[in-house]
Structures are given as C-alpha cells and as structure tokens.
Short mmCIF file of C-alpha atoms in Angstrom, two decimals:
data_model
loop_
_atom_site.label_atom_id
_atom_site.label_comp_id
_atom_site.label_asym_id
_atom_site.label_seq_id
_atom_site.Cartn_x
_atom_site.Cartn_y
_atom_site.Cartn_z
CA UNK A 1 0.04 -0.06 0.09
CA UNK A 2 2.77 2.49 0.66
CA UNK A 3 4.65 1.60 -2.35
CA UNK A 4 1.37 1.96 -4.38
CA UNK A 5 0.71 5.42 -2.74
CA UNK A 6 4.18 6.50 -3.61
CA UNK A 7 4.10 5.50 -7.27
CA UNK A 8 0.90 7.20 -7.73
CA UNK A 9 1.84 10.47 -6.06
CA UNK A 10 5.32 10.91 -7.67
CA UNK A 11 4.79 9.70 -11.21
CA UNK A 12 7.78 7.36 -11.15
CA UNK A 13 6.66 5.77 -14.33
CA UNK A 14 4.99 8.37 -16.57
CA UNK A 15 3.43 5.87 -18.83
CA UNK A 16 1.68 3.91 -16.11
CA UNK A 17 -1.97 4.43 -15.19
CA UNK A 18 -3.50 3.88 -11.81
CA UNK A 19 -4.92 0.58 -13.14
CA UNK A 20 -1.47 -0.59 -13.81
CA UNK A 21 -0.25 -0.17 -10.29
CA UNK A 22 -3.24 -1.71 -8.89
CA UNK A 23 -2.89 -4.72 -11.08
CA UNK A 24 0.79 -5.07 -9.77
CA UNK A 25 -0.54 -5.36 -6.36
CA UNK A 26 -3.27 -7.89 -7.37
CA UNK A 27 -0.70 -9.97 -9.05
CA UNK A 28 0.91 -10.55 -5.63
CA UNK A 29 -1.99 -12.57 -4.31
CA UNK A 30 -3.33 -14.01 -7.49
CA UNK A 31 -0.02 -15.51 -8.66
CA UNK A 32 0.63 -16.84 -5.07
CA UNK A 33 -2.67 -18.61 -5.15
CA UNK A 34 -2.43 -19.84 -8.78
CA UNK A 35 0.89 -21.49 -7.89
CA UNK A 36 -0.69 -23.63 -5.23
CA UNK A 37 -1.25 -26.83 -7.38
CA UNK A 38 2.45 -26.85 -8.50
CA UNK A 39 3.55 -26.19 -4.98
CA UNK A 40 1.26 -28.94 -3.52
CA UNK A 41 2.95 -31.49 -5.99
CA UNK A 42 6.35 -30.47 -5.17
CA UNK A 43 5.66 -30.51 -1.31
CA UNK A 44 4.59 -34.28 -1.76
CA UNK A 45 7.22 -35.34 -4.25
CA UNK A 46 10.64 -34.30 -2.81
CA UNK A 47 12.31 -35.68 0.13
CA UNK A 48 12.73 -32.48 2.06
CA UNK A 49 8.81 -31.98 2.48
CA UNK A 50 7.73 -28.41 3.00
CA UNK A 51 11.22 -26.86 3.54
CA UNK A 52 12.43 -27.09 -0.11
CA UNK A 53 9.55 -25.24 -1.73
CA UNK A 54 9.65 -22.64 1.03
CA UNK A 55 13.23 -21.85 0.55
CA UNK A 56 12.61 -21.68 -3.18
CA UNK A 57 9.94 -19.13 -2.42
CA UNK A 58 12.23 -17.12 -0.08
CA UNK A 59 14.72 -16.84 -2.94
CA UNK A 60 12.41 -15.93 -5.56
CA UNK A 61 10.44 -13.29 -3.24
CA UNK A 62 13.74 -11.75 -2.38
CA UNK A 63 14.86 -11.59 -5.97
CA UNK A 64 11.59 -10.04 -6.85
CA UNK A 65 11.87 -7.08 -4.44
CA UNK A 66 15.56 -6.55 -5.25
CA UNK A 67 15.28 -6.66 -9.04
CA UNK A 68 12.24 -4.28 -8.76
CA UNK A 69 14.65 -1.74 -7.40
CA UNK A 70 16.28 -1.56 -10.88
CA UNK A 71 12.94 -1.35 -12.77
CA UNK A 72 12.86 1.65 -15.19
CA UNK A 73 9.61 0.82 -17.02
CA UNK A 74 6.11 -0.28 -15.76
CA UNK A 75 6.39 -3.69 -17.27
CA UNK A 76 9.43 -4.42 -15.11
CA UNK A 77 7.31 -3.92 -12.15
CA UNK A 78 4.87 -6.43 -13.43
CA UNK A 79 7.53 -8.95 -13.95
CA UNK A 80 9.32 -8.24 -10.51
CA UNK A 81 7.16 -6.72 -7.74
CA UNK A 82 4.12 -8.34 -9.17
CA UNK A 83 4.75 -11.91 -10.64
CA UNK A 84 8.18 -12.72 -8.78
CA UNK A 85 7.10 -11.58 -5.38
CA UNK A 86 3.58 -13.12 -5.78
CA UNK A 87 5.43 -16.47 -6.85
CA UNK A 88 7.58 -16.21 -3.85
CA UNK A 89 4.88 -15.61 -1.63
CA UNK A 90 2.95 -18.79 -2.95
CA UNK A 91 5.84 -20.99 -2.54
CA UNK A 92 6.61 -19.90 0.91
CA UNK A 93 3.04 -19.50 2.28
CA UNK A 94 1.09 -22.48 0.55
CA UNK A 95 3.30 -25.31 2.06
CA UNK A 96 2.77 -23.67 5.65
CA UNK A 97 -1.02 -23.30 5.56
CA UNK A 98 -2.00 -26.58 7.08
CA UNK A 99 0.87 -26.79 9.67
CA UNK A 100 -0.98 -25.01 12.68
CA UNK A 101 -4.08 -27.27 12.02
CA UNK A 102 -1.78 -30.27 12.59
CA UNK A 103 -0.62 -29.19 15.91
CA UNK A 104 -3.97 -27.72 17.42
CA UNK A 105 -7.19 -29.53 18.04
CA UNK A 106 -9.61 -27.60 20.27
CA UNK A 107 -8.24 -24.06 19.76
CA UNK A 108 -7.37 -24.27 16.11
CA UNK A 109 -9.07 -20.86 15.06
CA UNK A 110 -7.40 -19.14 17.86
CA UNK A 111 -4.02 -20.59 16.87
CA UNK A 112 -4.66 -19.40 13.19
CA UNK A 113 -5.86 -16.01 14.46
CA UNK A 114 -2.66 -15.43 16.53
CA UNK A 115 -0.43 -16.47 13.55
CA UNK A 116 -2.39 -14.34 11.14
CA UNK A 117 -1.86 -11.24 13.49
CA UNK A 118 1.69 -11.67 12.74
CA UNK A 119 1.14 -10.21 9.26
CA UNK A 120 -0.39 -7.18 11.01
CA UNK A 121 2.56 -6.61 13.19
CA UNK A 122 4.79 -6.99 10.01
CA UNK A 123 2.53 -4.75 8.11
CA UNK A 124 2.65 -2.05 10.79
CA UNK A 125 6.32 -2.02 11.20
CA UNK A 126 6.97 -2.14 7.32
CA UNK A 127 4.57 0.66 6.65
CA UNK A 128 6.50 3.10 8.71
CA UNK A 129 9.97 1.87 7.79
CA UNK A 130 9.43 1.70 3.97
CA UNK A 131 7.89 5.38 4.21
CA UNK A 132 10.90 6.31 6.28
CA UNK A 133 13.40 4.54 3.74
CA UNK A 134 11.88 6.08 0.59
CA UNK A 135 11.96 9.57 2.17
CA UNK A 136 15.49 9.37 3.59
CA UNK A 137 17.29 6.95 1.30
CA UNK A 138 15.59 6.05 -1.99
CA UNK A 139 12.89 4.11 -3.52
CA UNK A 140 15.25 1.64 -4.93
CA UNK A 141 17.01 0.95 -1.50
CA UNK A 142 13.62 0.72 0.12
CA UNK A 143 12.86 -2.14 -2.11
CA UNK A 144 16.14 -3.87 -1.57
CA UNK A 145 15.90 -3.46 2.26
CA UNK A 146 12.35 -4.91 2.14
CA UNK A 147 13.50 -7.94 0.18
CA UNK A 148 16.57 -8.60 2.44
CA UNK A 149 14.80 -8.25 5.67
CA UNK A 150 11.72 -10.38 4.72
CA UNK A 151 14.01 -12.85 3.08
CA UNK A 152 16.11 -13.24 6.34
CA UNK A 153 12.96 -13.42 8.51
CA UNK A 154 11.54 -15.98 6.13
CA UNK A 155 14.68 -18.06 6.30
CA UNK A 156 14.51 -18.30 10.06
CA UNK A 157 10.71 -19.22 9.84
CA UNK A 158 11.36 -21.89 7.21
CA UNK A 159 14.22 -23.38 9.31
CA UNK A 160 12.02 -23.38 12.57
CA UNK A 161 8.78 -24.96 10.92
CA UNK A 162 7.82 -28.33 11.53
CA UNK A 163 5.35 -30.43 9.50
CA UNK A 164 3.47 -33.47 10.66
CA UNK A 165 2.69 -34.59 7.18
CA UNK A 166 4.81 -37.68 7.64
CA UNK A 167 2.66 -38.80 10.62
CA UNK A 168 -0.70 -37.68 9.34
CA UNK A 169 -0.09 -38.62 5.67
CA UNK A 170 -3.17 -36.59 4.42
CA UNK A 171 -4.43 -37.23 0.93
CA UNK A 172 -3.67 -34.03 -1.14
CA UNK A 173 -4.49 -33.48 -4.67
CA UNK A 174 -3.24 -30.51 -6.82
CA UNK A 175 -6.75 -30.21 -8.09
CA UNK A 176 -9.77 -32.10 -6.68
CA UNK A 177 -12.63 -32.22 -9.27
CA UNK A 178 -14.74 -34.34 -6.95
CA UNK A 179 -14.90 -31.23 -4.45
CA UNK A 180 -15.84 -28.95 -7.24
CA UNK A 181 -19.06 -30.96 -7.75
CA UNK A 182 -20.14 -30.08 -4.27
CA UNK A 183 -22.46 -27.09 -3.82
CA UNK A 184 -21.18 -26.21 -0.46
CA UNK A 185 -17.56 -26.03 -1.72
CA UNK A 186 -18.60 -23.77 -4.41
CA UNK A 187 -20.30 -21.54 -1.88
CA UNK A 188 -17.00 -21.33 0.18
CA UNK A 189 -15.03 -20.50 -3.03
CA UNK A 190 -17.54 -17.76 -4.03
CA UNK A 191 -17.35 -16.45 -0.54
CA UNK A 192 -13.53 -16.41 -0.71
CA UNK A 193 -13.54 -14.89 -4.09
CA UNK A 194 -15.80 -11.86 -3.05
CA UNK A 195 -14.31 -11.34 0.29
CA UNK A 196 -10.71 -11.51 -1.04
CA UNK A 197 -11.64 -8.98 -3.78
CA UNK A 198 -12.68 -6.46 -1.00
CA UNK A 199 -9.62 -7.48 1.07
CA UNK A 200 -7.10 -6.66 -1.79
CA UNK A 201 -9.04 -3.28 -2.45
CA UNK A 202 -8.69 -2.07 1.26
CA UNK A 203 -5.21 -3.44 1.74
CA UNK A 204 -3.46 -1.62 -1.13
CA UNK A 205 -5.72 1.44 -1.53
CA UNK A 206 -5.86 3.07 1.92
CA UNK A 207 -2.69 5.08 1.47
CA UNK A 208 -3.77 6.51 -1.80
CA UNK A 209 -7.16 7.15 -0.48
CA UNK A 210 -5.61 9.17 2.49
CA UNK A 211 -3.89 11.24 -0.08
CA UNK A 212 -6.93 11.79 -2.09
CA UNK A 213 -8.70 13.47 0.80
CA UNK A 214 -5.79 15.94 1.33
CA UNK A 215 -3.76 14.10 3.96
CA UNK A 216 0.12 14.40 3.79
CA UNK A 217 2.59 11.44 3.14
CA UNK A 218 3.21 10.82 6.71
CA UNK A 219 -0.51 10.55 7.48
CA UNK A 220 -1.04 8.39 4.52
CA UNK A 221 1.75 5.88 5.71
CA UNK A 222 0.17 5.86 9.22
CA UNK A 223 -3.17 4.99 7.72
CA UNK A 224 -1.89 1.87 6.09
CA UNK A 225 0.04 0.96 9.25
CA UNK A 226 -2.86 1.33 11.62
CA UNK A 227 -4.85 -0.87 9.27
CA UNK A 228 -2.29 -3.57 9.82
CA UNK A 229 -2.40 -2.73 13.59
CA UNK A 230 -6.07 -3.41 13.40
CA UNK A 231 -5.54 -6.85 11.95
CA UNK A 232 -3.11 -7.70 14.62
CA UNK A 233 -5.61 -6.82 17.29
CA UNK A 234 -8.60 -8.42 15.78
CA UNK A 235 -7.61 -11.76 14.35
CA UNK A 236 -6.97 -13.50 17.58
CA UNK A 237 -10.29 -12.40 18.82
CA UNK A 238 -11.85 -13.53 15.68
CA UNK A 239 -10.18 -16.87 16.43
CA UNK A 240 -11.81 -17.05 19.92
CA UNK A 241 -15.26 -16.06 18.45
CA UNK A 242 -14.86 -18.79 15.64
CA UNK A 243 -13.96 -21.42 18.03
CA UNK A 244 -16.86 -20.78 20.16
CA UNK A 245 -19.54 -19.84 17.71
CA UNK A 246 -18.42 -21.91 14.70
CA UNK A 247 -16.20 -20.89 11.66
CA UNK A 248 -19.04 -20.69 9.13
CA UNK A 249 -21.33 -18.57 11.33
CA UNK A 250 -18.38 -16.32 12.26
CA UNK A 251 -17.07 -15.94 8.69
CA UNK A 252 -20.58 -14.83 7.58
CA UNK A 253 -21.36 -12.34 10.35
CA UNK A 254 -17.93 -10.70 10.40
CA UNK A 255 -18.05 -10.38 6.50
CA UNK A 256 -21.31 -8.55 6.84
CA UNK A 257 -19.85 -6.29 9.62
CA UNK A 258 -16.93 -5.47 7.11
CA UNK A 259 -19.37 -4.50 4.39
CA UNK A 260 -21.45 -2.37 6.78
CA UNK A 261 -18.35 -0.48 7.90
CA UNK A 262 -17.27 0.34 4.26
CA UNK A 263 -20.62 2.02 3.60
CA UNK A 264 -21.04 3.62 7.18
CA UNK A 265 -17.51 4.75 7.76
CA UNK A 266 -15.10 4.75 4.96
CA UNK A 267 -17.32 6.35 2.12
CA UNK A 268 -18.37 9.44 4.23
CA UNK A 269 -14.76 9.71 5.50
CA UNK A 270 -13.16 13.03 4.52
CA UNK A 271 -10.95 13.74 7.60
CA UNK A 272 -7.96 11.97 9.17
CA UNK A 273 -9.70 10.99 12.41
CA UNK A 274 -12.69 9.35 10.66
CA UNK A 275 -10.15 7.66 8.26
CA UNK A 276 -8.13 6.29 11.40
CA UNK A 277 -11.30 5.15 12.92
CA UNK A 278 -12.28 3.07 9.85
CA UNK A 279 -8.91 1.44 9.31
CA UNK A 280 -8.70 0.30 13.00
CA UNK A 281 -12.42 -1.00 13.03
CA UNK A 282 -12.13 -2.51 9.52
CA UNK A 283 -8.52 -3.82 9.97
CA UNK A 284 -9.91 -5.68 13.19
CA UNK A 285 -12.47 -7.54 11.09
CA UNK A 286 -10.69 -7.55 7.70
CA UNK A 287 -9.24 -10.80 6.23
CA UNK A 288 -11.47 -13.14 8.35
CA UNK A 289 -10.74 -15.54 5.39
CA UNK A 290 -7.18 -16.25 6.80
CA UNK A 291 -8.45 -17.12 10.33
CA UNK A 292 -11.29 -19.36 9.56
CA UNK A 293 -10.32 -21.01 6.08
CA UNK A 294 -8.65 -24.18 7.66
CA UNK A 295 -9.93 -27.62 8.32
CA UNK A 296 -12.87 -27.19 10.67
CA UNK A 297 -13.58 -29.39 13.73
CA UNK A 298 -15.74 -32.21 13.86
CA UNK A 299 -18.80 -30.33 15.02
CA UNK A 300 -18.58 -27.78 12.16
CA UNK A 301 -18.22 -30.56 9.69
CA UNK A 302 -21.23 -32.30 10.73
CA UNK A 303 -23.12 -29.05 10.73
CA UNK A 304 -21.96 -28.30 7.26
CA UNK A 305 -23.84 -31.12 5.62
CA UNK A 306 -26.94 -33.15 6.64
CA UNK A 307 -25.10 -36.51 6.90
CA UNK A 308 -21.46 -35.46 6.84
CA UNK A 309 -20.39 -38.95 5.59
CA UNK A 310 -18.09 -37.73 2.95
CA UNK A 311 -16.39 -35.16 4.89
CA UNK A 312 -16.23 -37.54 7.94
CA UNK A 313 -14.43 -40.13 5.72
CA UNK A 314 -12.01 -37.64 4.34
CA UNK A 315 -11.35 -36.21 7.77
CA UNK A 316 -10.60 -39.66 9.14
CA UNK A 317 -8.19 -40.32 6.51
CA UNK A 318 -6.17 -37.33 7.53
CA UNK A 319 -5.70 -38.95 10.98
CA UNK A 320 -7.03 -35.90 12.83
CA UNK A 321 -10.59 -36.83 13.75
#
C-alpha cells in the first residue's frame, strides 16, 4: 500500500496508469494462489517436505523485491514486484497453511488468528519503515531493504517450522474435481473470491485514499500502518469467536460487519480522524478468510452437511478426527 501510494503520487513511471499499479498489487496474491497446485505437488514429491519449496519461495520473493529496485519501466514492475514477489509468496506460504491445524485440535481458530496477527505486526512495522526509507534513502533501496529483511526473517521461519505430514499422511490433490461438484464447496469458493476482492482493495488502496482527501505522506503511511495494526488486534479475537460460535457463522457475520463499515464509515470519511477510526475498526475484522479457512473441527463438519459422511471419511483419512 505504501509503495502504491508513492508510485501514484510521484509519477515514477509516466506511462503507467493507476490501473497498472493496482494490477501489480493484485498480481501478488493471484500469482501466489495460482501457484498452489504446483507447490502442492512439489511438497509431496521431494524428500525435504515443505522446507524445499519454502526456501525456493524465499529466494524468488527476495529476488523480486531486489530486481524491482532496478525497474525503469512499468512492465518491469509487473514481472518483479508483481509476478516474482507473488510467486515467492505462494511457494513460501502455501506449504505452511496446514501446519498449525496439524498441531492444534480444540483451539485451532485461535492459533490461526494469532498466527495471522503476525502479518498485521509486520505490516505495521514495514509501513513506517518503508515510508522512512523512501523519504530518507531512496525508492530503490527501500525495495532492496524490504527484500533482504523479509528474506532473512522467512529463512528463520522456514528453518524453524515443523510439519506432521509424515505422521498424518493426508491425501492431497493439486486439483480435486470431486470437491468442485459439491455446492457447499462452491459456496465457500464464492465467498473467498468476493471477500478477497474486497480485502485486496482495502489493503492496497488506503494510503492512496488518504492522499486523495488531502492528507500528507506521513499521515497516508500511518493510515496503512494502523490498518495492519487493526488486523493484529482483531484476528486473535476472531479466532476465539470462531472456536466458540463456529467458523461458518463467524465468517458470515464478520464479512457482513466489514461490508457495513465500508458504507457507514469509509465512504463518508473526509478527515484524518474518521479515516483512522475506519482502518482500526475494519482492520480488526478484515481478512477473516485467513483465520477461518482451515480444516474445521468435527462439530463444524457435521453441521456443514446433513449427513457428513463424505467429510467424515475424508477427515478420518487425515488422521486428525
């Protein structure tokens, strides 16, 4: 979001349009998710498990940020800060998605909420540091520093992470056509598509929105930082609510709250104070997908369908019933 705001405000690439920059941000997540079938195959067919694809992802993501610092045309950013960074995120993140669910049973959503809050803390720190680096050093070095710092931290995480795939031996498929024939799975996919569309819009556009209502660069960076701070505060609580009330019910209700906050607070916002209120409130409930989109517990599965036979058999095959 900070990079996007800076690109738009300073005309770094004169031939580029606002849509170009927005598309680069969108490539981060889309390429990451599109890479998941290939990453799934690699995880299961190499002797090092999740660690090999994660280390590959760290290298690709770091290279994406560093090569973006040498970009002179907008299509260079498409390839580097868009595709390369997104591919690196996919190879690093996809193998780690199921790890927490393997280690927690009764408080699984809380564990995922605490983990997801880490992205809020990281976003809070990076928003301020990137803005300061751009102002005091240069855009190029801010990209390089971002790549090197995130690369180092991701290496530490990759070395430390432990998978139980060799014990649980879950049956994974790069693309399961059987699931796509289930209406409930398609409903979940539709919800994920719509909610992530809104998530991406808010995550990347708040800094530019702050500038559009007359706020200065420092205030714009603070808006993005506090949006991330809100996610760090809210996601663990979403996890608690999800464990207590059910993941399906929590996801639906919180998605509705997010939509209401957009119409009730964001659209009428014309001042710094109201914008700050919105990013903290919305940040706390934004991205509920990342907290609840893991294997549900037995009770949630049995509520999901009338009989639950298919899900029960699949869940037993994972060894985590």
